[in-house]
CSV table of C-alpha atoms in Angstrom, one decimal:
chain,number,residue,atom,x,y,z
A,90,UNK,CA,124.8,189.7,150.7
A,91,UNK,CA,122.7,187.6,148.2
A,92,UNK,CA,122.2,185.0,150.8
A,93,UNK,CA,121.0,187.4,153.4
A,94,UNK,CA,118.5,189.0,151.1
A,95,UNK,CA,117.1,185.5,150.1
A,96,UNK,CA,116.7,184.7,153.8
A,97,UNK,CA,115.1,188.0,154.5
A,98,UNK,CA,112.5,187.4,151.5
A,99,UNK,CA,111.7,183.9,152.9
A,100,UNK,CA,110.9,185.4,156.3
A,101,UNK,CA,108.7,187.9,154.7
A,102,UNK,CA,106.7,185.4,152.5
A,103,UNK,CA,103.3,184.7,154.2
A,104,UNK,CA,102.7,181.2,155.5
A,105,UNK,CA,100.2,178.9,153.6
A,106,UNK,CA,96.6,178.8,154.8
A,107,UNK,CA,95.8,175.7,156.6
A,108,UNK,CA,92.0,174.9,157.1
A,109,UNK,CA,91.5,173.0,160.2
A,110,UNK,CA,88.5,171.0,160.7
A,111,UNK,CA,86.1,171.9,163.8
A,112,UNK,CA,86.6,170.4,167.0
A,113,UNK,CA,83.5,168.5,168.3
A,114,UNK,CA,82.1,169.9,171.5
A,115,UNK,CA,79.2,169.3,174.0
A,116,UNK,CA,79.7,165.7,175.4
A,117,UNK,CA,81.1,164.2,172.3
A,118,UNK,CA,84.6,162.9,171.7
A,119,UNK,CA,86.9,165.4,170.3
A,120,UNK,CA,88.6,164.7,166.9
A,121,UNK,CA,89.6,166.2,163.6
A,122,UNK,CA,87.9,165.4,160.4
A,123,UNK,CA,90.1,163.8,157.8
A,124,UNK,CA,90.4,165.3,154.3
A,125,UNK,CA,87.1,165.1,152.2
A,126,UNK,CA,87.1,162.3,149.7
A,127,UNK,CA,86.5,163.1,146.0
A,128,UNK,CA,82.8,162.1,146.2
A,129,UNK,CA,82.4,164.4,149.2
A,130,UNK,CA,84.2,167.2,147.5
A,131,UNK,CA,82.0,166.8,144.6
A,132,UNK,CA,78.9,166.9,146.6
A,133,UNK,CA,80.2,170.0,148.3
A,134,UNK,CA,80.7,171.8,145.1
A,135,UNK,CA,77.3,170.9,143.8
A,136,UNK,CA,75.7,172.1,146.8
A,137,UNK,CA,77.5,175.4,146.8
A,138,UNK,CA,76.4,175.8,143.0
A,139,UNK,CA,72.8,175.0,144.0
A,140,UNK,CA,72.8,177.6,147.0
A,141,UNK,CA,73.7,180.3,144.6
A,142,UNK,CA,70.4,179.5,142.6
A,143,UNK,CA,68.2,179.9,145.7
A,144,UNK,CA,66.0,183.1,145.5
A,145,UNK,CA,62.8,182.0,147.2
A,146,UNK,CA,61.4,179.8,149.8
A,147,UNK,CA,60.4,176.9,147.5
A,148,UNK,CA,64.1,177.0,146.1
A,149,UNK,CA,65.5,176.7,149.5
A,150,UNK,CA,63.2,173.9,150.4
A,151,UNK,CA,63.9,171.9,147.3
A,152,UNK,CA,67.8,172.3,147.8
A,153,UNK,CA,68.0,171.6,151.5
A,154,UNK,CA,65.6,168.6,151.3
A,155,UNK,CA,67.1,167.2,148.1
A,156,UNK,CA,70.8,167.7,147.3
A,157,UNK,CA,71.9,168.9,150.7
A,158,UNK,CA,70.7,165.7,152.2
A,159,UNK,CA,73.4,163.9,150.2
A,160,UNK,CA,76.0,165.9,152.0
A,161,UNK,CA,74.4,166.3,155.5
A,162,UNK,CA,71.5,163.9,156.2
A,163,UNK,CA,68.9,165.3,158.5
A,164,UNK,CA,65.2,164.7,159.6
A,165,UNK,CA,64.5,168.5,160.3
A,166,UNK,CA,66.5,171.6,159.5
A,167,UNK,CA,65.6,174.6,161.7
A,168,UNK,CA,66.7,178.1,160.3
A,169,UNK,CA,67.0,180.9,162.7
A,170,UNK,CA,67.6,184.4,161.3
A,171,UNK,CA,68.1,187.4,163.8
A,172,UNK,CA,65.6,190.1,163.0
A,173,UNK,CA,65.6,193.7,163.8
A,174,UNK,CA,65.1,192.9,167.5
A,175,UNK,CA,68.5,191.6,168.7
A,176,UNK,CA,67.1,189.2,171.1
A,177,UNK,CA,64.5,187.6,168.6
A,178,UNK,CA,64.8,185.3,165.6
A,179,UNK,CA,62.7,184.7,162.6
A,180,UNK,CA,62.4,180.9,162.5
A,181,UNK,CA,61.4,178.5,159.7
A,182,UNK,CA,61.7,174.8,159.6
A,183,UNK,CA,62.0,172.3,156.7
A,184,UNK,CA,61.5,168.6,156.5
A,185,UNK,CA,60.4,165.8,154.1
A,186,UNK,CA,59.6,163.5,157.0
A,187,UNK,CA,56.1,162.8,158.1
A,188,UNK,CA,56.0,165.8,160.4
A,189,UNK,CA,54.5,169.3,160.1
A,190,UNK,CA,57.5,171.6,160.3
A,191,UNK,CA,55.6,174.6,161.6
A,192,UNK,CA,55.2,173.7,165.3
A,193,UNK,CA,59.0,172.9,165.5
A,194,UNK,CA,59.6,176.8,164.5
A,195,UNK,CA,57.3,177.7,167.4
A,196,UNK,CA,59.0,175.4,169.9
A,197,UNK,CA,62.5,176.6,168.8
A,198,UNK,CA,61.3,180.2,169.6
A,199,UNK,CA,59.8,179.2,172.9
A,200,UNK,CA,62.6,176.8,174.1
A,201,UNK,CA,64.2,177.9,177.3
A,202,UNK,CA,66.9,175.0,177.7
A,203,UNK,CA,68.2,173.3,174.6
A,204,UNK,CA,68.2,176.3,172.2
A,205,UNK,CA,70.0,178.6,174.7
A,206,UNK,CA,72.4,175.9,175.4
A,207,UNK,CA,73.2,175.4,171.8
A,208,UNK,CA,73.9,179.1,171.1
A,209,UNK,CA,76.0,179.7,174.3
A,210,UNK,CA,78.0,176.7,173.5
A,211,UNK,CA,78.6,177.7,170.0
A,212,UNK,CA,79.6,181.2,171.2
A,213,UNK,CA,81.8,179.8,174.2
A,214,UNK,CA,83.7,177.6,171.7
A,215,UNK,CA,84.6,180.3,169.3
A,216,UNK,CA,81.7,179.7,166.9
A,217,UNK,CA,82.7,176.1,166.2
A,218,UNK,CA,79.8,173.6,165.2
A,219,UNK,CA,78.1,172.0,168.1
A,220,UNK,CA,76.9,168.4,168.4
A,221,UNK,CA,74.4,167.7,171.1
A,222,UNK,CA,72.5,164.6,172.2
A,223,UNK,CA,68.8,165.3,172.7
A,224,UNK,CA,67.2,162.0,173.2
A,225,UNK,CA,66.1,160.0,176.3
A,226,UNK,CA,68.7,160.1,179.0
A,227,UNK,CA,70.2,163.4,177.9
A,228,UNK,CA,70.0,166.6,179.8
A,229,UNK,CA,67.5,168.0,177.5
A,230,UNK,CA,65.0,165.1,177.2
A,231,UNK,CA,62.4,167.1,179.0
A,232,UNK,CA,62.4,169.9,176.4
A,233,UNK,CA,59.4,170.0,174.2
A,234,UNK,CA,61.5,170.6,171.2
A,235,UNK,CA,63.8,167.6,172.1
A,236,UNK,CA,60.7,165.4,172.7
A,237,UNK,CA,59.2,166.2,169.3
A,238,UNK,CA,62.6,165.9,167.5
A,239,UNK,CA,62.9,162.3,169.2
A,240,UNK,CA,59.4,161.4,167.9
A,241,UNK,CA,60.6,161.9,164.5
A,242,UNK,CA,63.7,159.8,165.1
A,243,UNK,CA,66.1,162.6,165.6
A,244,UNK,CA,68.0,162.2,168.9
A,245,UNK,CA,71.2,164.3,168.1
A,246,UNK,CA,71.5,167.9,166.7
A,247,UNK,CA,74.2,169.6,164.7
A,248,UNK,CA,74.2,173.2,165.1
A,249,UNK,CA,76.2,176.1,163.5
A,250,UNK,CA,75.6,179.7,162.5
A,251,UNK,CA,76.9,182.9,161.4
A,252,UNK,CA,78.0,186.1,163.3
A,253,UNK,CA,78.1,189.8,162.9
A,254,UNK,CA,81.1,192.0,163.5
A,255,UNK,CA,80.0,192.3,167.3
A,256,UNK,CA,80.3,188.6,167.7
A,257,UNK,CA,76.5,188.1,167.9
A,258,UNK,CA,74.5,185.4,166.1
A,259,UNK,CA,73.3,186.6,162.7
A,260,UNK,CA,71.9,183.2,161.8
A,261,UNK,CA,71.6,179.8,163.3
A,262,UNK,CA,71.0,176.3,161.7
A,263,UNK,CA,70.0,173.3,163.5
A,264,UNK,CA,70.2,169.8,161.8
A,265,UNK,CA,68.1,167.4,163.7
A,266,UNK,CA,69.6,163.9,162.8
A,267,UNK,CA,69.4,160.3,163.8
A,268,UNK,CA,71.7,158.8,166.1
A,269,UNK,CA,75.2,157.6,164.8
A,270,UNK,CA,75.0,159.9,161.7
A,271,UNK,CA,76.9,162.8,163.0
A,272,UNK,CA,80.5,163.1,163.9
A,273,UNK,CA,83.5,165.4,163.4
A,274,UNK,CA,83.4,164.9,159.5
A,275,UNK,CA,79.6,166.1,159.4
A,276,UNK,CA,80.6,169.1,161.7
A,277,UNK,CA,83.3,170.1,159.3
A,278,UNK,CA,81.0,169.7,156.3
A,279,UNK,CA,78.4,171.9,158.2
A,280,UNK,CA,81.1,174.7,158.8
A,281,UNK,CA,81.9,174.8,155.1
A,282,UNK,CA,78.3,174.9,153.9
A,283,UNK,CA,76.5,177.0,156.5
A,284,UNK,CA,77.8,180.3,155.0
A,285,UNK,CA,76.0,179.3,151.8
A,286,UNK,CA,73.0,178.4,153.7
A,287,UNK,CA,73.0,181.8,155.4
A,288,UNK,CA,73.2,183.7,151.9
A,289,UNK,CA,70.6,181.7,150.5
A,290,UNK,CA,68.2,181.9,153.4
A,291,UNK,CA,68.9,185.8,153.4
A,292,UNK,CA,67.9,186.0,149.7
A,293,UNK,CA,64.6,184.2,150.3
A,294,UNK,CA,63.7,186.8,152.9
A,295,UNK,CA,64.7,189.5,150.7
A,296,UNK,CA,62.8,188.3,147.8
A,297,UNK,CA,59.7,187.2,149.7
A,298,UNK,CA,56.7,188.5,147.7
A,299,UNK,CA,54.3,190.9,149.4
A,300,UNK,CA,51.2,189.0,150.3
A,301,UNK,CA,47.8,190.4,149.3
A,302,UNK,CA,44.5,189.3,150.6
A,303,UNK,CA,42.9,189.9,147.3
A,304,UNK,CA,45.8,188.3,145.1
A,305,UNK,CA,44.9,185.1,143.3
A,306,UNK,CA,47.1,182.2,143.3
A,307,UNK,CA,49.1,182.0,140.0
A,308,UNK,CA,48.6,178.2,140.0
A,309,UNK,CA,44.7,178.4,140.7
A,310,UNK,CA,42.8,175.9,138.5
A,311,UNK,CA,46.0,174.0,137.5
A,312,UNK,CA,45.2,171.0,140.0
A,313,UNK,CA,41.8,169.5,140.8
A,314,UNK,CA,40.6,169.7,144.3
A,315,UNK,CA,41.5,166.0,144.9
A,316,UNK,CA,44.9,166.5,143.4
A,317,UNK,CA,45.5,169.5,145.7
A,318,UNK,CA,44.4,167.5,148.8
A,319,UNK,CA,46.8,164.7,147.9
A,320,UNK,CA,49.7,167.2,147.4
A,321,UNK,CA,49.0,168.7,150.8
A,322,UNK,CA,49.5,165.2,152.3
A,323,UNK,CA,52.7,164.8,150.4
A,324,UNK,CA,53.7,168.0,151.8
A,325,UNK,CA,53.6,166.6,155.2
A,326,UNK,CA,55.5,163.4,154.2
A,327,UNK,CA,52.7,160.9,153.8
A,328,UNK,CA,53.3,158.0,151.5
A,329,UNK,CA,50.8,156.7,149.0
A,330,UNK,CA,49.5,154.1,151.2
A,331,UNK,CA,49.1,156.6,154.1
A,332,UNK,CA,47.3,158.8,151.9
A,333,UNK,CA,45.0,156.2,150.5
A,334,UNK,CA,44.1,155.1,154.2
A,335,UNK,CA,43.4,158.8,155.0
A,336,UNK,CA,41.3,159.5,151.9
A,337,UNK,CA,39.8,155.8,151.7
A,338,UNK,CA,41.0,155.3,148.1
A,339,UNK,CA,43.4,152.8,146.9
A,340,UNK,CA,47.3,153.3,146.8
A,341,UNK,CA,47.0,152.6,143.1
A,342,UNK,CA,44.5,155.5,142.7
A,343,UNK,CA,46.8,157.9,144.8
A,344,UNK,CA,49.8,156.9,142.5
A,345,UNK,CA,47.7,157.9,139.4
A,346,UNK,CA,46.9,161.3,140.9
A,347,UNK,CA,50.6,161.7,141.9
A,348,UNK,CA,51.7,161.1,138.4
A,349,UNK,CA,49.1,163.7,137.1
A,350,UNK,CA,50.4,166.1,139.6
A,351,UNK,CA,54.0,165.6,138.4
A,352,UNK,CA,52.9,166.1,134.8
A,353,UNK,CA,50.8,169.2,135.4
A,354,UNK,CA,53.5,170.9,137.4
A,355,UNK,CA,56.2,169.7,135.0
A,356,UNK,CA,58.4,168.3,137.7
A,357,UNK,CA,60.4,165.0,138.2
A,358,UNK,CA,59.5,164.0,141.9
A,359,UNK,CA,57.4,164.7,144.9
A,360,UNK,CA,60.0,167.1,146.5
A,361,UNK,CA,60.1,169.2,143.3
A,362,UNK,CA,56.3,169.2,143.1
A,363,UNK,CA,56.0,170.5,146.7
A,364,UNK,CA,58.5,173.3,145.9
A,365,UNK,CA,56.8,174.3,142.7
A,366,UNK,CA,53.3,174.2,144.5
A,367,UNK,CA,54.6,176.5,147.2
A,368,UNK,CA,55.9,178.9,144.4
A,369,UNK,CA,52.7,178.9,142.7
A,370,UNK,CA,50.9,179.3,145.9
A,371,UNK,CA,48.7,176.1,145.5
A,372,UNK,CA,50.3,175.2,148.8
A,373,UNK,CA,50.6,177.5,151.6
A,374,UNK,CA,53.7,177.7,154.0
């Protein structure tokens, strides 16, 4: 009798949860990612913790183009959040490469080949991360978005998103990466981190301050006109040598200005300086 009760209890006990890594799709060899090594696990935990501290756009920029790069290296991150119209998205792009992100957002919204393919493949494959080649020779080489991504050295994209209770995309994140840097392991990491990306990105929209034409910048007067000019070029990814060439000053002079900018903004590096300047509205989005 006791043996029978013991067997019944064993049958009722729930099976342990086993997390299977995503299957690679879209013309890429399928395979399962192995378990994360200790350094990857630590990086994942640090990124999850950092995501919880994101409450504004400049926080999101600093996180995704800083710490998140250690986990998922990318040249451009395009974030799409479905708005009140079910067929349209609010899109924003982030990069530290020498490229202006705004045009990529416009091209993402207007794209009629690559973006629909990524979303449809993601939906058809039960919302698993999608890896897609976009460089020369691919089916999407003619897309304006793919051409611009190739121009900044990104010939493959990793896309993943979140969905609502009706199975419709709630958000969609596209990591544009260099060839050879994306595989099943990165897809698995994307599956783990995208829910945190989604929540952080939503918070930036909820907490977005109301813009007023008459409102003055809280950072007005903090930087000189020359420092603001240099900071704008830093924002689009220019090096000291490139900025010096553009402004016809020496790289050493640029370096001295950059050091003054960092001190005045009380930050440690150029990425943090851009994030702080966006927060203080010294730089515009």
